[in-house]
Structures are given as structure tokens and as C-alpha cells.
Amino acid sequence: MNTMRAVVWEGPQRLRLATLPRPALLEPDDALLRVTHASTCGTDLHIYRGAVPGFEPGTVIGHEFVGEVAEVGPAVKLLRPGQRAACADFVACGACAQCAAGRHAQCGERRLFGFSGLQPRLDGGLAEYVRVPRADVALTPLADGADPRFGLLTGDVMPTALGALQRLALAPGERLAVVGAGPVGVLTAWLAARRGVEVLLLEANPARAED
């Protein structure tokens, strides 16, 4: 079949499960990923509410997803069809000075999956298939036997938590207060505790605090 199902944004607080053409490879370094697992980010909620200026109706949302490589372009070197892979939440060129220094988020070609308006449109992973540009940069193969649900964490929430701790550079025995026990907060607390940091996790929502 040359069609797929995908979640598209049609306007503030209006999403639709649509039947769309399956994406095709457009560039030699593209890959086509068959999505097997996906999740929802807080950014998707901002999009849903219509808080992103110029967001284009019809954009496929979602930037946290894992899948199986269905097809690769001739310039893709690190992936092959049939491999399971986790995708970063954005694409970057992988070749500029910022990327070479590990600062892919500062790449001039950075684009977030499932986003439009503030950047050229790049359809996301709340779909059966997604085209992944710069596939060797954006996709990371999953080890045999690895739980794909943990692969979802590598796209956004785990790097966010890890990046915060790297900036703080706390030493074992120091104290850290984490405000908010959502996914990023819990991961930040967990990673900090593994480094020997004393953690206080604060949550105002009684139901979430009980968990």
C-alpha cells in the first residue's frame, strides 16, 4: 500500500487521524522509518493549543518515535533496511562546526520533527511511516533485544534531563531540588541520584506526588 495513517494538526485544538500518501525518499541521505512506538511531548500540547505562530494545517505532529528502517537512500552508510532505530527529535547536518562540537541543537539546519511555521515543515512520527532526512545523524540503531520503549526516551526527554545536569556539573554529595515530577523531572532526579547527588523532587499536583 502507498498510503498510511497519521495524526495531523488542522487548527487550534483540532487534530485528525488522516489517510495520507506514504512518504518517499527525497534526498540521498534520507531513510524511511516504519514507526512502531511513539509518544507525546509537551511541545505537541503547545502545537495542539495553537501556540506556535504560522503552524501549517496538515502537518503530521510528533517528535518522539522509534521504528524499523524500511528503506534507505544511497548516501546512508550506518543503517540498513530491517534495522530497529530510535530517532532524535530533530535533524541536523552533522558536518558543521556546531555539530562537530556535539552541539547539534545549534546547527543552522536544525529542524524539529512534527513542526512547521517557525521552521520549514518537517512531518513527524505520529504516523505509520516518517521520512528521516540526514538519517545517519538522526537515527541510532537499537541493540538486539533492547526494549523500544526505552528508545523513546533517547529522542527528547532523556537528553533534556542529561543536558540540564551537564550544565549544573554537580559533584557527588551536593544537593539538587527538581521542581515538577513529570517525565523530564523524574529522569533528572534519577540521573542525578545515580551520580551521588542528593535529590529533592517537588510536585504540587497531589495525585502525581502520591506516585
PDB file of C-alpha atoms in Angstrom:
ATOM      1  CA  MET A   1       0.000   0.000   0.000  1.00  0.00           C
ATOM      2  CA  ASN A   2       1.175   3.527  -0.786  1.00  0.00           C
ATOM      3  CA  THR A   3      -0.895   5.188   1.929  1.00  0.00           C
ATOM      4  CA  MET A   4      -0.594   5.454   5.701  1.00  0.00           C
ATOM      5  CA  ARG A   5      -2.471   6.749   8.717  1.00  0.00           C
ATOM      6  CA  ALA A   6      -1.143   9.798  10.550  1.00  0.00           C
ATOM      7  CA  VAL A   7      -2.196  12.409  13.124  1.00  0.00           C
ATOM      8  CA  VAL A   8      -2.363  15.857  11.524  1.00  0.00           C
ATOM      9  CA  TRP A   9      -2.933  19.298  13.026  1.00  0.00           C
ATOM     10  CA  GLU A  10      -5.843  21.175  11.452  1.00  0.00           C
ATOM     11  CA  GLY A  11      -6.083  24.167  13.788  1.00  0.00           C
ATOM     12  CA  PRO A  12      -6.150  25.074  17.483  1.00  0.00           C
ATOM     13  CA  GLN A  13      -7.497  22.079  19.443  1.00  0.00           C
ATOM     14  CA  ARG A  14      -8.282  20.215  16.218  1.00  0.00           C
ATOM     15  CA  LEU A  15      -6.402  17.024  15.338  1.00  0.00           C
ATOM     16  CA  ARG A  16      -7.412  14.441  12.754  1.00  0.00           C
ATOM     17  CA  LEU A  17      -6.413  10.854  12.023  1.00  0.00           C
ATOM     18  CA  ALA A  18      -5.854  11.116   8.281  1.00  0.00           C
ATOM     19  CA  THR A  19      -5.029   8.795   5.412  1.00  0.00           C
ATOM     20  CA  LEU A  20      -2.016  10.245   3.591  1.00  0.00           C
ATOM     21  CA  PRO A  21       0.437   9.164   0.902  1.00  0.00           C
ATOM     22  CA  ARG A  22       3.336   7.215   2.355  1.00  0.00           C
ATOM     23  CA  PRO A  23       6.470   9.451   2.417  1.00  0.00           C
ATOM     24  CA  ALA A  24       9.076   8.920  -0.271  1.00  0.00           C
ATOM     25  CA  LEU A  25      12.830   9.397  -0.110  1.00  0.00           C
ATOM     26  CA  LEU A  26      13.704  12.859  -1.449  1.00  0.00           C
ATOM     27  CA  GLU A  27      17.458  13.074  -0.817  1.00  0.00           C
ATOM     28  CA  PRO A  28      20.291  10.503  -1.000  1.00  0.00           C
ATOM     29  CA  ASP A  29      20.802  10.650   2.790  1.00  0.00           C
ATOM     30  CA  ASP A  30      17.109  10.059   3.625  1.00  0.00           C
ATOM     31  CA  ALA A  31      15.688   6.968   5.298  1.00  0.00           C
ATOM     32  CA  LEU A  32      12.093   5.795   5.564  1.00  0.00           C
ATOM     33  CA  LEU A  33      11.197   4.575   9.051  1.00  0.00           C
ATOM     34  CA  ARG A  34       8.195   2.377   9.821  1.00  0.00           C
ATOM     35  CA  VAL A  35       7.088   3.671  13.204  1.00  0.00           C
ATOM     36  CA  THR A  36       6.436   1.013  15.861  1.00  0.00           C
ATOM     37  CA  HIS A  37       6.347   3.169  19.014  1.00  0.00           C
ATOM     38  CA  ALA A  38       5.623   6.860  19.544  1.00  0.00           C
ATOM     39  CA  SER A  39       4.811   9.186  22.421  1.00  0.00           C
ATOM     40  CA  THR A  40       3.526  12.703  23.050  1.00  0.00           C
ATOM     41  CA  CYS A  41       5.697  15.617  24.195  1.00  0.00           C
ATOM     42  CA  GLY A  42       4.710  18.828  25.948  1.00  0.00           C
ATOM     43  CA  THR A  43       5.640  20.602  22.721  1.00  0.00           C
ATOM     44  CA  ASP A  44       2.866  18.665  20.985  1.00  0.00           C
ATOM     45  CA  LEU A  45       0.439  20.137  23.519  1.00  0.00           C
ATOM     46  CA  HIS A  46       1.600  23.672  22.652  1.00  0.00           C
ATOM     47  CA  ILE A  47       1.014  22.841  18.991  1.00  0.00           C
ATOM     48  CA  TYR A  48      -2.424  21.385  19.772  1.00  0.00           C
ATOM     49  CA  ARG A  49      -3.450  24.587  21.540  1.00  0.00           C
ATOM     50  CA  GLY A  50      -2.336  26.720  18.581  1.00  0.00           C
ATOM     51  CA  ALA A  51       0.538  28.415  20.412  1.00  0.00           C
ATOM     52  CA  VAL A  52       3.065  28.081  17.554  1.00  0.00           C
ATOM     53  CA  PRO A  53       2.936  31.047  15.126  1.00  0.00           C
ATOM     54  CA  GLY A  54       2.395  30.091  11.493  1.00  0.00           C
ATOM     55  CA  PHE A  55       1.954  26.370  12.146  1.00  0.00           C
ATOM     56  CA  GLU A  56       0.677  24.794   8.924  1.00  0.00           C
ATOM     57  CA  PRO A  57      -2.609  22.871   8.882  1.00  0.00           C
ATOM     58  CA  GLY A  58      -1.968  19.336   7.661  1.00  0.00           C
ATOM     59  CA  THR A  59       1.393  18.981   9.431  1.00  0.00           C
ATOM     60  CA  VAL A  60       1.943  15.489  10.865  1.00  0.00           C
ATOM     61  CA  ILE A  61       2.904  16.033  14.506  1.00  0.00           C
ATOM     62  CA  GLY A  62       5.144  14.069  16.871  1.00  0.00           C
ATOM     63  CA  HIS A  63       8.897  14.026  17.500  1.00  0.00           C
ATOM     64  CA  GLU A  64       9.352  11.073  19.861  1.00  0.00           C
ATOM     65  CA  PHE A  65       9.317   7.805  17.925  1.00  0.00           C
ATOM     66  CA  VAL A  66      11.089   4.511  17.313  1.00  0.00           C
ATOM     67  CA  GLY A  67      10.739   2.161  14.385  1.00  0.00           C
ATOM     68  CA  GLU A  68      12.174  -0.163  11.795  1.00  0.00           C
ATOM     69  CA  VAL A  69      14.135   1.081   8.811  1.00  0.00           C
ATOM     70  CA  ALA A  70      12.077   0.345   5.701  1.00  0.00           C
ATOM     71  CA  GLU A  71      14.250   1.993   3.051  1.00  0.00           C
ATOM     72  CA  VAL A  72      17.483   3.981   2.813  1.00  0.00           C
ATOM     73  CA  GLY A  73      18.950   6.346   0.251  1.00  0.00           C
ATOM     74  CA  PRO A  74      22.272   5.595  -1.483  1.00  0.00           C
ATOM     75  CA  ALA A  75      24.236   8.012   0.761  1.00  0.00           C
ATOM     76  CA  VAL A  76      23.120   6.360   4.036  1.00  0.00           C
ATOM     77  CA  LYS A  77      26.063   4.400   5.456  1.00  0.00           C
ATOM     78  CA  LEU A  78      25.163   3.426   9.031  1.00  0.00           C
ATOM     79  CA  LEU A  79      21.708   1.918   8.601  1.00  0.00           C
ATOM     80  CA  ARG A  80      20.115  -0.869   6.618  1.00  0.00           C
ATOM     81  CA  PRO A  81      16.529  -1.977   5.964  1.00  0.00           C
ATOM     82  CA  GLY A  82      15.166  -4.149   8.742  1.00  0.00           C
ATOM     83  CA  GLN A  83      17.196  -2.456  11.493  1.00  0.00           C
ATOM     84  CA  ARG A  84      15.362  -1.062  14.506  1.00  0.00           C
ATOM     85  CA  ALA A  85      16.296   2.520  15.292  1.00  0.00           C
ATOM     86  CA  ALA A  86      15.459   5.382  17.636  1.00  0.00           C
ATOM     87  CA  CYS A  87      15.137   8.842  16.145  1.00  0.00           C
ATOM     88  CA  ALA A  88      16.337  12.125  17.612  1.00  0.00           C
ATOM     89  CA  ASP A  89      13.623  14.745  17.994  1.00  0.00           C
ATOM     90  CA  PHE A  90      15.300  16.949  15.372  1.00  0.00           C
ATOM     91  CA  VAL A  91      17.616  16.676  12.393  1.00  0.00           C
ATOM     92  CA  ALA A  92      20.951  18.456  11.973  1.00  0.00           C
ATOM     93  CA  CYS A  93      23.545  18.477   9.211  1.00  0.00           C
ATOM     94  CA  GLY A  94      26.202  16.554  11.161  1.00  0.00           C
ATOM     95  CA  ALA A  95      29.027  18.346   9.373  1.00  0.00           C
ATOM     96  CA  CYS A  96      29.170  21.972  10.567  1.00  0.00           C
ATOM     97  CA  ALA A  97      31.366  23.285  13.388  1.00  0.00           C
ATOM     98  CA  GLN A  98      28.474  23.165  15.864  1.00  0.00           C
ATOM     99  CA  CYS A  99      27.692  19.531  15.030  1.00  0.00           C
ATOM    100  CA  ALA A 100      31.386  18.603  15.176  1.00  0.00           C
ATOM    101  CA  ALA A 101      31.493  20.038  18.699  1.00  0.00           C
ATOM    102  CA  GLY A 102      28.448  17.982  19.718  1.00  0.00           C
ATOM    103  CA  ARG A 103      26.114  20.983  19.705  1.00  0.00           C
ATOM    104  CA  HIS A 104      23.660  19.666  17.136  1.00  0.00           C
ATOM    105  CA  ALA A 105      20.853  21.811  18.571  1.00  0.00           C
ATOM    106  CA  GLN A 106      22.792  24.904  17.418  1.00  0.00           C
ATOM    107  CA  CYS A 107      23.148  23.630  13.838  1.00  0.00           C
ATOM    108  CA  GLY A 108      21.954  26.167  11.277  1.00  0.00           C
ATOM    109  CA  GLU A 109      19.998  23.405   9.514  1.00  0.00           C
ATOM    110  CA  ARG A 110      18.290  22.139  12.683  1.00  0.00           C
ATOM    111  CA  ARG A 111      14.644  21.170  12.187  1.00  0.00           C
ATOM    112  CA  LEU A 112      12.261  19.588  14.694  1.00  0.00           C
ATOM    113  CA  PHE A 113      10.137  16.650  13.566  1.00  0.00           C
ATOM    114  CA  GLY A 114       6.415  17.320  13.588  1.00  0.00           C
ATOM    115  CA  PHE A 115       6.892  21.061  13.298  1.00  0.00           C
ATOM    116  CA  SER A 116       6.225  23.913  10.873  1.00  0.00           C
ATOM    117  CA  GLY A 117       5.720  27.670  10.883  1.00  0.00           C
ATOM    118  CA  LEU A 118       8.877  28.680  12.762  1.00  0.00           C
ATOM    119  CA  GLN A 119      10.904  26.362  10.509  1.00  0.00           C
ATOM    120  CA  PRO A 120      10.424  24.642   7.143  1.00  0.00           C
ATOM    121  CA  ARG A 121       7.826  21.931   7.630  1.00  0.00           C
ATOM    122  CA  LEU A 122       9.099  18.507   8.665  1.00  0.00           C
ATOM    123  CA  ASP A 123       6.371  15.921   9.228  1.00  0.00           C
ATOM    124  CA  GLY A 124       6.681  13.894  12.400  1.00  0.00           C
ATOM    125  CA  GLY A 125       6.325  10.461  13.886  1.00  0.00           C
ATOM    126  CA  LEU A 126       2.674  10.151  14.985  1.00  0.00           C
ATOM    127  CA  ALA A 127       2.261   8.204  11.780  1.00  0.00           C
ATOM    128  CA  GLU A 128       2.862   4.767  10.348  1.00  0.00           C
ATOM    129  CA  TYR A 129       5.871   5.992   8.358  1.00  0.00           C
ATOM    130  CA  VAL A 130       8.159   9.023   8.534  1.00  0.00           C
ATOM    131  CA  ARG A 131      10.839  10.311   6.197  1.00  0.00           C
ATOM    132  CA  VAL A 132      14.046  10.934   8.152  1.00  0.00           C
ATOM    133  CA  PRO A 133      16.472  13.381   6.499  1.00  0.00           C
ATOM    134  CA  ARG A 134      20.188  13.121   7.422  1.00  0.00           C
ATOM    135  CA  ALA A 135      19.414   9.586   8.557  1.00  0.00           C
ATOM    136  CA  ASP A 136      22.953   8.744   9.682  1.00  0.00           C
ATOM    137  CA  VAL A 137      22.809  11.721  12.074  1.00  0.00           C
ATOM    138  CA  ALA A 138      19.200  11.467  13.278  1.00  0.00           C
ATOM    139  CA  LEU A 139      18.804   7.694  13.700  1.00  0.00           C
ATOM    140  CA  THR A 140      20.538   5.458  16.246  1.00  0.00           C
ATOM    141  CA  PRO A 141      20.315   1.672  15.799  1.00  0.00           C
ATOM    142  CA  LEU A 142      18.845  -0.207  18.749  1.00  0.00           C
ATOM    143  CA  ALA A 143      20.775  -3.134  20.167  1.00  0.00           C
ATOM    144  CA  ASP A 144      19.321  -6.599  19.711  1.00  0.00           C
ATOM    145  CA  GLY A 145      16.855  -7.275  22.491  1.00  0.00           C
ATOM    146  CA  ALA A 146      16.637  -3.613  23.560  1.00  0.00           C
ATOM    147  CA  ASP A 147      13.175  -2.504  24.681  1.00  0.00           C
ATOM    148  CA  PRO A 148      11.966   0.038  22.092  1.00  0.00           C
ATOM    149  CA  ARG A 149      10.094   1.913  24.835  1.00  0.00           C
ATOM    150  CA  PHE A 150      13.440   2.939  26.297  1.00  0.00           C
ATOM    151  CA  GLY A 151      14.480   4.062  22.826  1.00  0.00           C
ATOM    152  CA  LEU A 152      11.666   6.610  23.030  1.00  0.00           C
ATOM    153  CA  LEU A 153      13.425   8.281  25.949  1.00  0.00           C
ATOM    154  CA  THR A 154      16.530   8.993  23.852  1.00  0.00           C
ATOM    155  CA  GLY A 155      14.704  11.282  21.446  1.00  0.00           C
ATOM    156  CA  ASP A 156      13.873  14.173  23.771  1.00  0.00           C
ATOM    157  CA  VAL A 157      13.210  13.674  27.487  1.00  0.00           C
ATOM    158  CA  MET A 158      16.422  11.858  28.442  1.00  0.00           C
ATOM    159  CA  PRO A 159      18.731  14.290  26.552  1.00  0.00           C
ATOM    160  CA  THR A 160      16.857  17.217  28.133  1.00  0.00           C
ATOM    161  CA  ALA A 161      17.425  15.837  31.633  1.00  0.00           C
ATOM    162  CA  LEU A 162      21.035  14.912  30.911  1.00  0.00           C
ATOM    163  CA  GLY A 163      21.774  18.304  29.356  1.00  0.00           C
ATOM    164  CA  ALA A 164      20.464  20.091  32.440  1.00  0.00           C
ATOM    165  CA  LEU A 165      22.724  18.046  34.702  1.00  0.00           C
ATOM    166  CA  GLN A 166      25.747  18.580  32.477  1.00  0.00           C
ATOM    167  CA  ARG A 167      25.253  22.337  32.741  1.00  0.00           C
ATOM    168  CA  LEU A 168      24.931  22.155  36.531  1.00  0.00           C
ATOM    169  CA  ALA A 169      28.052  19.973  36.870  1.00  0.00           C
ATOM    170  CA  LEU A 170      27.088  18.854  40.375  1.00  0.00           C
ATOM    171  CA  ALA A 171      29.521  16.793  42.417  1.00  0.00           C
ATOM    172  CA  PRO A 172      28.540  13.723  44.472  1.00  0.00           C
ATOM    173  CA  GLY A 173      27.090  14.841  47.807  1.00  0.00           C
ATOM    174  CA  GLU A 174      25.748  18.155  46.506  1.00  0.00           C
ATOM    175  CA  ARG A 175      22.020  18.836  46.731  1.00  0.00           C
ATOM    176  CA  LEU A 176      19.520  19.391  43.937  1.00  0.00           C
ATOM    177  CA  ALA A 177      15.851  20.397  44.029  1.00  0.00           C
ATOM    178  CA  VAL A 178      13.853  19.330  40.979  1.00  0.00           C
ATOM    179  CA  VAL A 179      10.529  21.139  40.579  1.00  0.00           C
ATOM    180  CA  GLY A 180       7.931  19.027  38.793  1.00  0.00           C
ATOM    181  CA  ALA A 181       7.637  15.230  38.724  1.00  0.00           C
ATOM    182  CA  GLY A 182       6.804  14.897  35.064  1.00  0.00           C
ATOM    183  CA  PRO A 183       8.894  12.715  32.737  1.00  0.00           C
ATOM    184  CA  VAL A 184      11.792  15.191  32.470  1.00  0.00           C
ATOM    185  CA  GLY A 185      11.757  15.915  36.205  1.00  0.00           C
ATOM    186  CA  VAL A 186      11.745  12.243  37.180  1.00  0.00           C
ATOM    187  CA  LEU A 187      14.558  11.430  34.752  1.00  0.00           C
ATOM    188  CA  THR A 188      16.594  14.394  36.002  1.00  0.00           C
ATOM    189  CA  ALA A 189      16.173  13.214  39.591  1.00  0.00           C
ATOM    190  CA  TRP A 190      17.044   9.616  38.675  1.00  0.00           C
ATOM    191  CA  LEU A 191      20.165  10.555  36.730  1.00  0.00           C
ATOM    192  CA  ALA A 192      21.319  12.929  39.470  1.00  0.00           C
ATOM    193  CA  ALA A 193      20.842  10.265  42.159  1.00  0.00           C
ATOM    194  CA  ARG A 194      22.909   7.815  40.112  1.00  0.00           C
ATOM    195  CA  ARG A 195      25.708  10.395  40.210  1.00  0.00           C
ATOM    196  CA  GLY A 196      25.571  10.559  44.003  1.00  0.00           C
ATOM    197  CA  VAL A 197      23.675  13.851  44.177  1.00  0.00           C
ATOM    198  CA  GLU A 198      21.117  14.296  46.987  1.00  0.00           C
ATOM    199  CA  VAL A 199      17.795  14.984  45.273  1.00  0.00           C
ATOM    200  CA  LEU A 200      14.574  16.614  46.488  1.00  0.00           C
ATOM    201  CA  LEU A 201      11.770  16.090  43.962  1.00  0.00           C
ATOM    202  CA  LEU A 202       8.950  18.652  44.365  1.00  0.00           C
ATOM    203  CA  GLU A 203       5.460  18.257  42.908  1.00  0.00           C
ATOM    204  CA  ALA A 204       2.368  20.444  43.510  1.00  0.00           C
ATOM    205  CA  ASN A 205      -0.134  18.028  41.960  1.00  0.00           C
ATOM    206  CA  PRO A 206      -1.339  15.773  44.816  1.00  0.00           C
ATOM    207  CA  ALA A 207      -2.178  12.810  42.569  1.00  0.00           C
ATOM    208  CA  ARG A 208       1.226  12.889  40.895  1.00  0.00           C
ATOM    209  CA  ALA A 209       3.016  13.464  44.214  1.00  0.00           C
ATOM    210  CA  GLU A 210       1.493  10.281  45.631  1.00  0.00           C
ATOM    211  CA  ASP A 211       3.041   8.252  42.805  1.00  0.00           C
TER     212      ASP A 211
END
